[in-house]
mmCIF file of C-alpha atoms and ligand atoms in Angstrom:
data_model
loop_
_atom_site.group_PDB
_atom_site.id
_atom_site.type_symbol
_atom_site.label_atom_id
_atom_site.label_comp_id
_atom_site.label_asym_id
_atom_site.label_seq_id
_atom_site.Cartn_x
_atom_site.Cartn_y
_atom_site.Cartn_z
ATOM 1 C CA MET A 1 122.033 55.580 104.117
ATOM 2 C CA ALA A 2 119.655 58.486 103.455
ATOM 3 C CA LYS A 3 117.395 59.274 106.340
ATOM 4 C CA LYS A 4 113.611 59.439 106.144
ATOM 5 C CA THR A 5 111.884 62.577 104.877
ATOM 6 C CA GLY A 6 110.303 65.279 107.097
ATOM 7 C CA GLY A 7 109.455 65.759 110.732
ATOM 8 C CA SER A 8 112.932 65.030 112.106
ATOM 9 C CA LYS A 9 113.217 65.939 115.785
ATOM 10 C CA GLN A 10 116.916 66.753 115.402
ATOM 11 C CA LYS A 11 117.894 70.305 116.212
ATOM 12 C CA LEU A 12 118.320 72.716 113.317
ATOM 13 C CA ARG A 13 121.749 74.315 113.519
ATOM 14 C CA VAL A 14 122.142 77.861 112.262
ATOM 15 C CA VAL A 15 125.698 78.803 111.303
ATOM 16 C CA ARG A 16 126.932 82.220 110.203
ATOM 17 C CA ALA A 17 130.734 81.885 110.254
ATOM 18 C CA LEU A 18 132.998 79.708 108.096
ATOM 19 C CA PRO A 19 134.963 77.990 110.888
ATOM 20 C CA ALA A 20 131.717 76.834 112.466
ATOM 21 C CA LEU A 21 130.444 75.572 109.098
ATOM 22 C CA LYS A 22 133.708 73.704 108.480
ATOM 23 C CA GLY A 23 133.469 72.157 111.972
ATOM 24 C CA VAL A 24 129.957 70.761 111.344
ATOM 25 C CA ILE A 25 130.939 69.450 107.926
ATOM 26 C CA ALA A 26 134.021 67.732 109.404
ATOM 27 C CA GLU A 27 131.766 66.144 111.974
ATOM 28 C CA TYR A 28 129.377 64.875 109.241
ATOM 29 C CA ARG A 29 132.297 63.443 107.259
ATOM 30 C CA THR A 30 133.874 61.767 110.289
ATOM 31 C CA ARG A 31 130.551 60.010 110.780
ATOM 32 C CA HIS A 32 130.443 59.097 107.070
ATOM 33 C CA LYS A 33 127.299 61.101 106.413
ATOM 34 C CA THR A 34 126.460 62.141 102.877
ATOM 35 C CA ILE A 35 125.554 65.839 102.423
ATOM 36 C CA ALA A 36 123.042 67.593 100.138
ATOM 37 C CA LEU A 37 122.982 71.382 99.750
ATOM 38 C CA VAL A 38 119.911 73.467 98.903
ATOM 39 C CA PRO A 39 121.075 76.977 97.911
ATOM 40 C CA THR A 40 118.399 79.669 98.457
ATOM 41 C CA MET A 41 117.988 83.392 98.958
ATOM 42 C CA GLY A 42 115.384 82.810 101.683
ATOM 43 C CA ALA A 43 111.705 83.922 101.625
ATOM 44 C CA LEU A 44 111.098 80.215 101.530
ATOM 45 C CA HIS A 45 107.952 78.699 100.019
ATOM 46 C CA ALA A 46 106.779 75.191 99.124
ATOM 47 C CA GLY A 47 109.042 75.204 96.063
ATOM 48 C CA HIS A 48 112.112 75.535 98.224
ATOM 49 C CA LEU A 49 110.770 72.922 100.617
ATOM 50 C CA ALA A 50 110.399 70.481 97.714
ATOM 51 C CA LEU A 51 114.128 70.885 97.179
ATOM 52 C CA VAL A 52 114.689 70.146 100.869
ATOM 53 C CA GLN A 53 112.578 66.967 100.590
ATOM 54 C CA SER A 54 114.413 65.881 97.502
ATOM 55 C CA ALA A 55 117.715 66.495 99.321
ATOM 56 C CA GLN A 56 116.522 64.369 102.251
ATOM 57 C CA ARG A 57 115.800 61.507 99.913
ATOM 58 C CA ARG A 58 119.349 61.651 98.543
ATOM 59 C CA ALA A 59 121.551 62.359 101.510
ATOM 60 C CA ASP A 60 121.944 61.855 105.282
ATOM 61 C CA ARG A 61 122.379 65.558 106.077
ATOM 62 C CA VAL A 62 120.703 68.542 104.464
ATOM 63 C CA ILE A 63 122.288 72.024 104.464
ATOM 64 C CA VAL A 64 120.104 74.939 103.362
ATOM 65 C CA SER A 65 121.974 78.118 102.510
ATOM 66 C CA ILE A 66 120.157 81.416 102.899
ATOM 67 C CA PHE A 67 122.056 84.264 101.330
ATOM 68 C CA VAL A 68 120.607 87.171 99.306
ATOM 69 C CA ASN A 69 123.453 87.428 96.886
ATOM 70 C CA PRO A 70 124.184 91.055 95.903
ATOM 71 C CA ALA A 71 126.373 89.927 93.008
ATOM 72 C CA GLN A 72 123.384 88.643 90.999
ATOM 73 C CA PHE A 73 121.313 91.805 91.276
ATOM 74 C CA ALA A 74 121.845 94.722 88.870
ATOM 75 C CA PRO A 75 121.766 98.248 90.409
ATOM 76 C CA ASN A 76 118.213 98.784 89.112
ATOM 77 C CA GLU A 77 116.955 95.467 90.458
ATOM 78 C CA ASP A 78 115.218 94.541 93.780
ATOM 79 C CA LEU A 79 118.165 93.742 96.088
ATOM 80 C CA LYS A 80 116.987 96.212 98.751
ATOM 81 C CA THR A 81 113.316 95.158 98.662
ATOM 82 C CA TYR A 82 113.912 91.414 98.131
ATOM 83 C CA PRO A 83 111.683 89.729 100.754
ATOM 84 C CA ARG A 84 113.570 88.744 103.904
ATOM 85 C CA THR A 85 111.672 86.405 106.275
ATOM 86 C CA PHE A 86 114.474 84.732 108.213
ATOM 87 C CA ALA A 87 112.546 83.749 111.377
ATOM 88 C CA LYS A 88 109.707 82.251 109.290
ATOM 89 C CA ASP A 89 112.281 80.447 107.070
ATOM 90 C CA LEU A 90 113.908 78.869 110.114
ATOM 91 C CA ALA A 91 110.532 77.643 111.425
ATOM 92 C CA ALA A 92 109.739 76.096 108.034
ATOM 93 C CA LEU A 93 113.135 74.391 107.841
ATOM 94 C CA ARG A 94 112.835 73.142 111.404
ATOM 95 C CA HIS A 95 109.476 71.649 110.523
ATOM 96 C CA ALA A 96 110.822 70.127 107.316
ATOM 97 C CA GLY A 97 113.667 68.502 109.265
ATOM 98 C CA ALA A 98 116.649 70.214 107.618
ATOM 99 C CA ASP A 99 119.915 69.819 109.551
ATOM 100 C CA LEU A 100 121.828 73.038 109.035
ATOM 101 C CA VAL A 101 121.208 76.590 107.824
ATOM 102 C CA TRP A 102 124.261 78.281 106.348
ATOM 103 C CA SER A 103 123.551 81.967 106.493
ATOM 104 C CA PRO A 104 126.713 84.043 106.050
ATOM 105 C CA ASP A 105 126.641 87.824 105.871
ATOM 106 C CA VAL A 106 127.888 89.686 102.817
ATOM 107 C CA LYS A 107 131.375 90.290 104.324
ATOM 108 C CA THR A 108 131.808 86.587 105.066
ATOM 109 C CA MET A 109 130.880 85.635 101.496
ATOM 110 C CA TYR A 110 132.733 88.538 99.848
ATOM 111 C CA PRO A 111 135.486 89.709 102.231
ATOM 112 C CA ASP A 112 137.061 93.096 101.645
ATOM 113 C CA GLY A 113 139.285 92.923 98.570
ATOM 114 C CA PHE A 114 137.310 90.041 97.020
ATOM 115 C CA ALA A 115 138.261 90.115 93.340
ATOM 116 C CA MET A 116 137.018 86.948 91.766
ATOM 117 C CA ARG A 117 134.207 86.216 89.312
ATOM 118 C CA ILE A 118 133.174 83.097 87.436
ATOM 119 C CA VAL A 119 131.787 84.135 84.081
ATOM 120 C CA PRO A 120 129.844 81.238 82.554
ATOM 121 C CA ASP A 121 129.375 80.802 78.807
ATOM 122 C CA GLY A 122 127.415 78.078 76.977
ATOM 123 C CA PRO A 123 123.888 77.911 78.412
ATOM 124 C CA ALA A 124 124.573 81.281 80.123
ATOM 125 C CA SER A 125 124.799 83.075 76.783
ATOM 126 C CA VAL A 126 121.888 81.941 74.691
ATOM 127 C CA GLY A 127 119.839 85.149 74.664
ATOM 128 C CA LEU A 128 117.263 84.312 77.336
ATOM 129 C CA GLU A 129 117.743 85.601 80.915
ATOM 130 C CA ASP A 130 121.278 86.678 79.979
ATOM 131 C CA ARG A 131 119.817 89.120 77.428
ATOM 132 C CA PHE A 132 117.758 90.947 80.078
ATOM 133 C CA ARG A 133 120.052 90.425 83.121
ATOM 134 C CA PRO A 134 123.590 90.531 81.640
ATOM 135 C CA HIS A 135 125.398 90.202 85.008
ATOM 136 C CA PHE A 136 123.041 87.655 86.544
ATOM 137 C CA PHE A 137 124.707 84.368 85.723
ATOM 138 C CA ALA A 138 128.217 85.480 86.649
ATOM 139 C CA GLY A 139 126.744 86.478 90.041
ATOM 140 C CA VAL A 140 124.996 83.147 90.379
ATOM 141 C CA ALA A 141 127.960 81.051 89.204
ATOM 142 C CA THR A 142 130.372 82.827 91.547
ATOM 143 C CA VAL A 143 128.196 82.426 94.618
ATOM 144 C CA VAL A 144 127.202 78.840 93.799
ATOM 145 C CA ALA A 145 130.842 77.896 93.250
ATOM 146 C CA LYS A 146 131.651 79.430 96.645
ATOM 147 C CA LEU A 147 128.771 77.589 98.302
ATOM 148 C CA LEU A 148 129.873 74.262 96.792
ATOM 149 C CA ILE A 149 133.462 74.817 97.974
ATOM 150 C CA GLN A 150 132.285 75.894 101.449
ATOM 151 C CA CYS A 151 129.803 73.072 101.993
ATOM 152 C CA GLU A 152 131.490 70.214 99.994
ATOM 153 C CA PRO A 153 128.130 68.577 99.295
ATOM 154 C CA ASP A 154 127.674 65.253 97.482
ATOM 155 C CA PHE A 155 124.479 66.680 95.958
ATOM 156 C CA ALA A 156 123.096 70.156 95.329
ATOM 157 C CA MET A 157 119.454 70.691 94.460
ATOM 158 C CA PHE A 158 118.208 73.313 91.972
ATOM 159 C CA GLY A 159 114.660 74.002 90.806
ATOM 160 C CA GLU A 160 113.538 73.605 87.227
ATOM 161 C CA LYS A 161 111.643 76.820 87.868
ATOM 162 C CA ASP A 162 114.919 78.646 87.054
ATOM 163 C CA TYR A 163 115.635 76.366 84.153
ATOM 164 C CA GLN A 164 118.502 78.319 82.576
ATOM 165 C CA GLN A 165 120.138 78.629 86.024
ATOM 166 C CA LEU A 166 119.896 74.839 86.442
ATOM 167 C CA LYS A 167 121.647 74.353 83.118
ATOM 168 C CA VAL A 168 124.320 76.939 83.892
ATOM 169 C CA VAL A 169 125.176 75.400 87.282
ATOM 170 C CA THR A 170 125.204 71.882 85.815
ATOM 171 C CA ARG A 171 127.653 73.032 83.139
ATOM 172 C CA MET A 172 129.824 74.891 85.606
ATOM 173 C CA VAL A 173 130.182 71.782 87.832
ATOM 174 C CA ARG A 174 131.088 69.691 84.785
ATOM 175 C CA ASP A 175 133.518 72.216 83.312
ATOM 176 C CA LEU A 176 135.330 72.933 86.617
ATOM 177 C CA GLY A 177 135.357 69.239 87.558
ATOM 178 C CA LEU A 178 133.615 69.819 90.892
ATOM 179 C CA LYS A 179 132.525 66.596 92.598
ATOM 180 C CA THR A 180 129.005 67.653 93.557
ATOM 181 C CA ARG A 181 126.155 66.116 91.621
ATOM 182 C CA ILE A 182 123.567 68.730 90.543
ATOM 183 C CA VAL A 183 119.981 67.496 90.856
ATOM 184 C CA GLY A 184 117.079 69.276 89.156
ATOM 185 C CA VAL A 185 113.714 69.338 90.941
ATOM 186 C CA PRO A 186 110.375 69.900 89.141
ATOM 187 C CA THR A 187 108.574 73.223 89.565
ATOM 188 C CA VAL A 188 106.042 73.461 92.368
ATOM 189 C CA ARG A 189 102.889 75.361 91.373
ATOM 190 C CA GLU A 190 99.814 76.824 93.017
ATOM 191 C CA THR A 191 96.691 74.757 92.294
ATOM 192 C CA ASP A 192 95.759 77.252 89.567
ATOM 193 C CA GLY A 193 99.129 76.776 87.822
ATOM 194 C CA LEU A 194 101.160 79.817 88.903
ATOM 195 C CA ALA A 195 104.746 78.760 89.639
ATOM 196 C CA LEU A 196 105.677 79.505 93.241
ATOM 197 C CA SER A 197 108.210 82.338 93.490
ATOM 198 C CA SER A 198 109.447 84.583 96.301
ATOM 199 C CA ARG A 199 108.670 87.501 93.921
ATOM 200 C CA ASN A 200 104.973 86.528 93.813
ATOM 201 C CA ALA A 201 104.768 88.428 97.114
ATOM 202 C CA TYR A 202 105.127 91.636 95.073
ATOM 203 C CA LEU A 203 101.930 90.989 93.057
ATOM 204 C CA SER A 204 98.711 92.880 93.800
ATOM 205 C CA PRO A 205 95.595 90.646 93.873
ATOM 206 C CA ALA A 206 94.725 91.770 90.324
ATOM 207 C CA GLU A 207 98.250 91.140 89.057
ATOM 208 C CA ARG A 208 98.235 87.756 90.806
ATOM 209 C CA GLN A 209 95.122 86.825 88.765
ATOM 210 C CA THR A 210 96.659 88.138 85.487
ATOM 211 C CA ALA A 211 99.851 86.183 86.208
ATOM 212 C CA LEU A 212 97.957 82.951 85.465
ATOM 213 C CA ILE A 213 98.318 83.748 81.789
ATOM 214 C CA LEU A 214 101.969 82.660 81.897
ATOM 215 C CA SER A 215 101.487 79.026 82.933
ATOM 216 C CA ARG A 216 98.318 78.780 80.832
ATOM 217 C CA THR A 217 100.094 80.020 77.741
ATOM 218 C CA LEU A 218 103.014 77.618 78.314
ATOM 219 C CA LYS A 219 100.547 74.721 78.479
ATOM 220 C CA GLU A 220 98.737 75.814 75.345
ATOM 221 C CA CYS A 221 102.008 76.308 73.423
ATOM 222 C CA ALA A 222 103.246 72.890 74.595
ATOM 223 C CA SER A 223 100.141 71.176 73.242
ATOM 224 C CA GLY A 224 100.407 73.145 69.991
ATOM 225 C CA LEU A 225 104.001 72.027 69.508
ATOM 226 C CA ARG A 226 103.123 68.405 70.442
ATOM 227 C CA ALA A 227 100.462 68.559 67.699
ATOM 228 C CA ASP A 228 103.187 69.644 65.237
ATOM 229 C CA LYS A 229 101.793 73.146 64.683
ATOM 230 C CA PRO A 230 104.389 75.571 63.206
ATOM 231 C CA VAL A 231 106.618 76.867 66.035
ATOM 232 C CA ASP A 232 106.410 80.533 64.942
ATOM 233 C CA ASP A 233 102.607 80.467 64.830
ATOM 234 C CA VAL A 234 102.403 78.844 68.253
ATOM 235 C CA LEU A 235 104.799 81.356 69.817
ATOM 236 C CA ASP A 236 103.105 84.336 68.111
ATOM 237 C CA ARG A 237 99.722 83.352 69.519
ATOM 238 C CA GLY A 238 101.231 82.782 72.931
ATOM 239 C CA SER A 239 103.092 86.109 72.913
ATOM 240 C CA ASN A 240 99.926 87.978 71.932
ATOM 241 C CA ALA A 241 97.903 86.340 74.720
ATOM 242 C CA ILE A 242 100.493 87.325 77.315
ATOM 243 C CA LYS A 243 100.704 90.921 76.071
ATOM 244 C CA ALA A 244 96.907 91.214 75.786
ATOM 245 C CA ALA A 245 96.622 90.209 79.458
ATOM 246 C CA GLY A 246 98.744 93.237 80.412
ATOM 247 C CA PHE A 247 102.292 91.886 80.609
ATOM 248 C CA VAL A 248 105.352 93.404 79.004
ATOM 249 C CA LEU A 249 106.897 90.347 77.404
ATOM 250 C CA ASP A 250 110.683 89.878 77.633
ATOM 251 C CA TYR A 251 110.647 86.558 75.769
ATOM 252 C CA LEU A 252 108.570 83.508 75.006
ATOM 253 C CA GLU A 253 110.785 80.955 73.273
ATOM 254 C CA ALA A 254 111.040 77.238 72.427
ATOM 255 C CA ARG A 255 114.595 76.001 72.880
ATOM 256 C CA ASN A 256 116.581 72.773 72.891
ATOM 257 C CA ALA A 257 115.916 71.434 76.411
ATOM 258 C CA ASP A 258 119.551 70.450 76.965
ATOM 259 C CA THR A 259 121.610 73.191 75.353
ATOM 260 C CA LEU A 260 118.991 75.947 75.295
ATOM 261 C CA ALA A 261 120.083 76.651 71.695
ATOM 262 C CA PRO A 262 117.365 77.755 69.253
ATOM 263 C CA LEU A 263 115.438 74.870 67.680
ATOM 264 C CA GLN A 264 116.665 73.642 64.320
ATOM 265 C CA SER A 265 113.868 73.640 61.789
ATOM 266 C CA GLY A 266 112.546 70.256 60.658
ATOM 267 C CA LYS A 267 114.421 68.338 63.392
ATOM 268 C CA LYS A 268 112.821 66.521 66.349
ATOM 269 C CA GLU A 269 114.619 67.490 69.527
ATOM 270 C CA PRO A 270 113.872 67.653 73.252
ATOM 271 C CA THR A 271 112.159 71.036 73.650
ATOM 272 C CA ARG A 272 111.583 73.443 76.525
ATOM 273 C CA LEU A 273 109.302 76.495 76.437
ATOM 274 C CA LEU A 274 110.628 79.439 78.448
ATOM 275 C CA VAL A 275 108.904 82.738 79.285
ATOM 276 C CA ALA A 276 109.843 85.964 81.128
ATOM 277 C CA ALA A 277 107.445 88.882 81.445
ATOM 278 C CA ARG A 278 106.868 91.957 83.561
ATOM 279 C CA ILE A 279 103.698 93.212 85.215
ATOM 280 C CA GLY A 280 103.839 96.474 87.140
ATOM 281 C CA THR A 281 107.301 96.358 88.787
ATOM 282 C CA THR A 282 107.420 92.567 89.067
ATOM 283 C CA ARG A 283 109.287 90.312 86.655
ATOM 284 C CA LEU A 284 108.202 86.649 86.483
ATOM 285 C CA ILE A 285 109.698 83.640 84.729
ATOM 286 C CA ASP A 286 108.332 80.178 84.019
ATOM 287 C CA ASN A 287 109.059 77.235 81.703
ATOM 288 C CA LEU A 288 107.588 73.924 80.649
ATOM 289 C CA ALA A 289 108.720 70.749 78.929
ATOM 290 C CA VAL A 290 107.067 70.057 75.547
HETATM 291 P P1 LIG B 1 115.970 81.365 95.018
HETATM 292 O O1 LIG B 1 115.222 82.204 94.041
HETATM 293 O O2 LIG B 1 115.722 81.544 96.480
HETATM 294 O O3 LIG B 1 115.694 79.863 94.658
HETATM 295 C C1 LIG B 1 116.363 78.822 95.342
HETATM 296 C C2 LIG B 1 116.068 77.510 94.642
HETATM 297 O O4 LIG B 1 114.690 77.227 94.719
HETATM 298 C C3 LIG B 1 116.463 77.574 93.167
HETATM 299 O O5 LIG B 1 117.098 76.357 92.790
HETATM 300 C C4 LIG B 1 115.088 77.703 92.481
HETATM 301 O O6 LIG B 1 115.066 77.185 91.183
HETATM 302 C C5 LIG B 1 114.234 76.880 93.430
HETATM 303 N N1 LIG B 1 112.828 77.228 93.270
HETATM 304 C C6 LIG B 1 112.257 78.478 93.291
HETATM 305 N N2 LIG B 1 110.924 78.397 93.045
HETATM 306 C C7 LIG B 1 110.661 77.094 92.846
HETATM 307 C C8 LIG B 1 109.443 76.363 92.534
HETATM 308 N N3 LIG B 1 108.268 76.983 92.367
HETATM 309 N N4 LIG B 1 109.548 75.017 92.364
HETATM 310 C C9 LIG B 1 110.733 74.407 92.529
HETATM 311 N N5 LIG B 1 111.888 75.029 92.819
HETATM 312 C C10 LIG B 1 111.836 76.335 92.966
HETATM 313 O O7 LIG B 1 117.714 80.689 92.708
HETATM 314 C C11 LIG B 1 118.221 81.356 93.617
HETATM 315 O O8 LIG B 1 117.574 81.567 94.827
HETATM 316 C C12 LIG B 1 119.606 81.913 93.573
HETATM 317 O O9 LIG B 1 119.926 82.258 92.253
HETATM 318 C C13 LIG B 1 120.692 80.943 94.127
HETATM 319 C C14 LIG B 1 120.780 79.644 93.321
HETATM 320 C C15 LIG B 1 120.422 80.629 95.617
HETATM 321 C C16 LIG B 1 122.095 81.638 94.048
HETATM 322 O O10 LIG B 1 122.088 82.843 94.774
#
């Protein structure tokens, strides 16, 4: 039976070593508790907490992993400066009623001599994030596979905010025959539409205002496509609006919502709009169902 959401008075356990993790999981299993895992890199916000809530609805025990995964950052990316707010994260998870925080250090996750990498194909090589961050999905797939093996969850929650990542992880679990069910959770947004992201912390007030153009453009493009306007025209207008606002646009694309393959002309298919753009030193992504 899944327990009720939020406000649990149970103690939040924080575990940093594998034997301790395995001990707690064995205890859960002996007591026939189902487990949901929420993988994160910390700097938690309401988007992460929505995943925790969704996990609480599905399972008896909720594990949140906090691990800033070096394997998914390229040398020129923000590993060093990635926001780390561990004490605040613990307070938020305690308040949300999570049961266990799994927070290994880098040596625990990748012991000396670690020589393994899962390199996903399919939705991981469709020319979206993979085009701009070529090592990203191998880093994500490897760490998520490790987290699933370490925590043995019945469910693992992933945000639609990182839509391609959700598809990659879903495919990995299917292709490797892992027994965890991957659950996608809708994107949590600020009231003005900006998708919550740990990287929003990098934005200056002016950039924060400009960033609204991303969600606005996705909305406008979605209504254009729903009204059967030509895809190229819709995307051109959208791209121009984003660039005019001051972003460097990596991509704005309409793709098959399941496979992320390019749309086939003249065919009705489930469609997802996806955008990635840079302002100053910050790179933001967002997406929307059509
Ligand atoms: P991180 O960026 O911390 O995100 C952790 C989870 O929270 C991901 O599943 C992400 O999609 C989800 N999330 C982030 N912002 C959200 C929002 N506004 N609404 C809903 N969900 C949101 O994604 C990662 O970490 C890492 O790649 C990870 C999967 C942990 C592997 O290292």
